[in-house]
């Protein structure tokens, strides 16, 4: 399937073609919903991981180290998202936790409320 996107920005016109491969037979509405759902995941998770943790720049390929590190990144992201005392970006919370052991310890306590337990 092909998606055409026409944009006008700052006096410039652009036309983009995006190609999608699917074995499902979808109506236009179902296709549009599937595309929006895909980009919703990209914007809510992968973009945050890349901008906050530079995930795309990571060059670890040994055994299952990439999967293990990705799991730790997801856990850290979930911890930072659970912390509601400070209204700040994920990146800012990450930097504060790196410099402030009290704030870092509070984040570790967030894990005890879920199914994780790292403070034992």
mmCIF file of C-alpha atoms in Angstrom:
data_model
loop_
_atom_site.group_PDB
_atom_site.id
_atom_site.type_symbol
_atom_site.label_atom_id
_atom_site.label_comp_id
_atom_site.label_asym_id
_atom_site.label_seq_id
_atom_site.Cartn_x
_atom_site.Cartn_y
_atom_site.Cartn_z
ATOM 1 C CA UNK A 1 0.000 0.000 0.000
ATOM 2 C CA UNK A 2 1.159 3.524 -0.667
ATOM 3 C CA UNK A 3 0.426 6.587 1.421
ATOM 4 C CA UNK A 4 0.785 10.031 -0.157
ATOM 5 C CA UNK A 5 1.394 13.010 2.086
ATOM 6 C CA UNK A 6 1.270 16.552 0.795
ATOM 7 C CA UNK A 7 2.607 19.326 3.035
ATOM 8 C CA UNK A 8 3.059 23.069 2.862
ATOM 9 C CA UNK A 9 5.587 24.469 5.275
ATOM 10 C CA UNK A 10 7.295 27.856 5.205
ATOM 11 C CA UNK A 11 6.285 28.448 1.611
ATOM 12 C CA UNK A 12 7.592 25.085 0.433
ATOM 13 C CA UNK A 13 5.446 22.318 -0.974
ATOM 14 C CA UNK A 14 6.452 18.703 -0.558
ATOM 15 C CA UNK A 15 4.958 15.378 -1.543
ATOM 16 C CA UNK A 16 6.102 12.253 0.278
ATOM 17 C CA UNK A 17 5.421 8.651 -0.615
ATOM 18 C CA UNK A 18 5.408 6.044 2.134
ATOM 19 C CA UNK A 19 5.200 2.376 1.252
ATOM 20 C CA UNK A 20 3.668 -0.199 3.596
ATOM 21 C CA UNK A 21 3.641 -3.950 3.162
ATOM 22 C CA UNK A 22 0.791 -5.969 4.619
ATOM 23 C CA UNK A 23 -0.851 -9.289 3.859
ATOM 24 C CA UNK A 24 -4.133 -8.029 5.345
ATOM 25 C CA UNK A 25 -6.851 -6.683 3.111
ATOM 26 C CA UNK A 26 -7.785 -3.390 4.752
ATOM 27 C CA UNK A 27 -10.256 -0.657 3.982
ATOM 28 C CA UNK A 28 -8.938 2.917 3.752
ATOM 29 C CA UNK A 29 -10.094 3.603 7.321
ATOM 30 C CA UNK A 30 -8.478 0.432 8.706
ATOM 31 C CA UNK A 31 -5.249 1.191 6.839
ATOM 32 C CA UNK A 32 -5.162 4.764 8.168
ATOM 33 C CA UNK A 33 -5.788 3.496 11.702
ATOM 34 C CA UNK A 34 -2.995 0.922 11.399
ATOM 35 C CA UNK A 35 -0.528 3.568 10.151
ATOM 36 C CA UNK A 36 -1.469 5.965 12.973
ATOM 37 C CA UNK A 37 -1.087 3.128 15.481
ATOM 38 C CA UNK A 38 2.387 2.313 14.165
ATOM 39 C CA UNK A 39 3.546 5.916 14.399
ATOM 40 C CA UNK A 40 1.944 6.263 17.841
ATOM 41 C CA UNK A 41 4.226 3.491 19.109
ATOM 42 C CA UNK A 42 7.224 5.097 17.416
ATOM 43 C CA UNK A 43 6.489 8.493 18.936
ATOM 44 C CA UNK A 44 5.619 7.284 22.433
ATOM 45 C CA UNK A 45 8.355 4.728 23.000
ATOM 46 C CA UNK A 46 11.136 4.496 20.446
ATOM 47 C CA UNK A 47 11.582 8.229 19.996
ATOM 48 C CA UNK A 48 11.801 8.744 23.765
ATOM 49 C CA UNK A 49 14.312 5.906 24.116
ATOM 50 C CA UNK A 50 16.428 7.327 21.318
ATOM 51 C CA UNK A 51 16.402 10.926 22.501
ATOM 52 C CA UNK A 52 16.801 10.172 26.226
ATOM 53 C CA UNK A 53 19.048 7.123 26.103
ATOM 54 C CA UNK A 54 20.617 7.440 22.605
ATOM 55 C CA UNK A 55 19.384 3.923 21.857
ATOM 56 C CA UNK A 56 20.033 4.157 18.106
ATOM 57 C CA UNK A 57 23.694 5.040 18.730
ATOM 58 C CA UNK A 58 24.331 1.949 20.862
ATOM 59 C CA UNK A 59 26.799 -0.400 19.155
ATOM 60 C CA UNK A 60 26.463 -3.465 21.415
ATOM 61 C CA UNK A 61 26.162 -6.725 19.485
ATOM 62 C CA UNK A 62 27.686 -9.366 21.764
ATOM 63 C CA UNK A 63 25.430 -12.338 22.578
ATOM 64 C CA UNK A 64 22.203 -11.058 24.105
ATOM 65 C CA UNK A 65 23.700 -7.871 25.580
ATOM 66 C CA UNK A 66 21.605 -5.613 23.321
ATOM 67 C CA UNK A 67 18.366 -7.211 24.593
ATOM 68 C CA UNK A 68 19.507 -6.976 28.213
ATOM 69 C CA UNK A 69 20.450 -3.320 27.837
ATOM 70 C CA UNK A 70 17.128 -2.590 26.087
ATOM 71 C CA UNK A 71 15.311 -4.172 29.050
ATOM 72 C CA UNK A 72 17.212 -1.942 31.480
ATOM 73 C CA UNK A 73 16.389 1.114 29.360
ATOM 74 C CA UNK A 74 12.689 0.226 29.400
ATOM 75 C CA UNK A 75 12.788 -0.271 33.173
ATOM 76 C CA UNK A 76 14.538 3.073 33.643
ATOM 77 C CA UNK A 77 12.027 4.806 31.379
ATOM 78 C CA UNK A 78 9.131 3.284 33.331
ATOM 79 C CA UNK A 79 10.716 4.397 36.622
ATOM 80 C CA UNK A 80 11.155 7.945 35.367
ATOM 81 C CA UNK A 81 7.589 8.039 34.042
ATOM 82 C CA UNK A 82 6.198 6.782 37.391
ATOM 83 C CA UNK A 83 7.942 9.538 39.327
ATOM 84 C CA UNK A 84 5.323 12.286 39.556
ATOM 85 C CA UNK A 85 6.778 14.571 42.277
ATOM 86 C CA UNK A 86 8.791 16.605 39.793
ATOM 87 C CA UNK A 87 7.289 17.942 36.583
ATOM 88 C CA UNK A 88 10.224 17.584 34.207
ATOM 89 C CA UNK A 89 11.156 15.841 30.978
ATOM 90 C CA UNK A 90 12.485 12.292 31.012
ATOM 91 C CA UNK A 91 15.929 13.585 30.055
ATOM 92 C CA UNK A 92 15.936 16.115 32.907
ATOM 93 C CA UNK A 93 14.764 13.509 35.440
ATOM 94 C CA UNK A 94 17.513 11.206 34.204
ATOM 95 C CA UNK A 95 20.160 13.900 34.722
ATOM 96 C CA UNK A 96 18.822 14.771 38.184
ATOM 97 C CA UNK A 97 18.855 11.102 39.207
ATOM 98 C CA UNK A 98 22.481 10.855 38.049
ATOM 99 C CA UNK A 99 23.504 13.792 40.267
ATOM 100 C CA UNK A 100 21.182 13.398 43.255
ATOM 101 C CA UNK A 101 21.268 10.104 45.174
ATOM 102 C CA UNK A 102 18.105 10.971 47.130
ATOM 103 C CA UNK A 103 16.126 11.440 43.925
ATOM 104 C CA UNK A 104 17.683 8.260 42.508
ATOM 105 C CA UNK A 105 16.683 6.252 45.598
ATOM 106 C CA UNK A 106 13.117 7.575 45.326
ATOM 107 C CA UNK A 107 13.023 6.232 41.766
ATOM 108 C CA UNK A 108 14.203 2.841 42.951
ATOM 109 C CA UNK A 109 11.314 2.792 45.418
ATOM 110 C CA UNK A 110 8.908 3.215 42.499
ATOM 111 C CA UNK A 111 9.953 -0.251 41.378
ATOM 112 C CA UNK A 112 8.792 -1.819 44.638
ATOM 113 C CA UNK A 113 5.235 -0.639 43.946
ATOM 114 C CA UNK A 114 5.201 -2.633 40.708
ATOM 115 C CA UNK A 115 6.313 -6.186 40.012
ATOM 116 C CA UNK A 116 10.002 -5.275 40.068
ATOM 117 C CA UNK A 117 12.255 -5.375 43.087
ATOM 118 C CA UNK A 118 15.754 -3.955 42.730
ATOM 119 C CA UNK A 119 16.240 -2.627 46.251
ATOM 120 C CA UNK A 120 16.760 -5.941 48.053
#
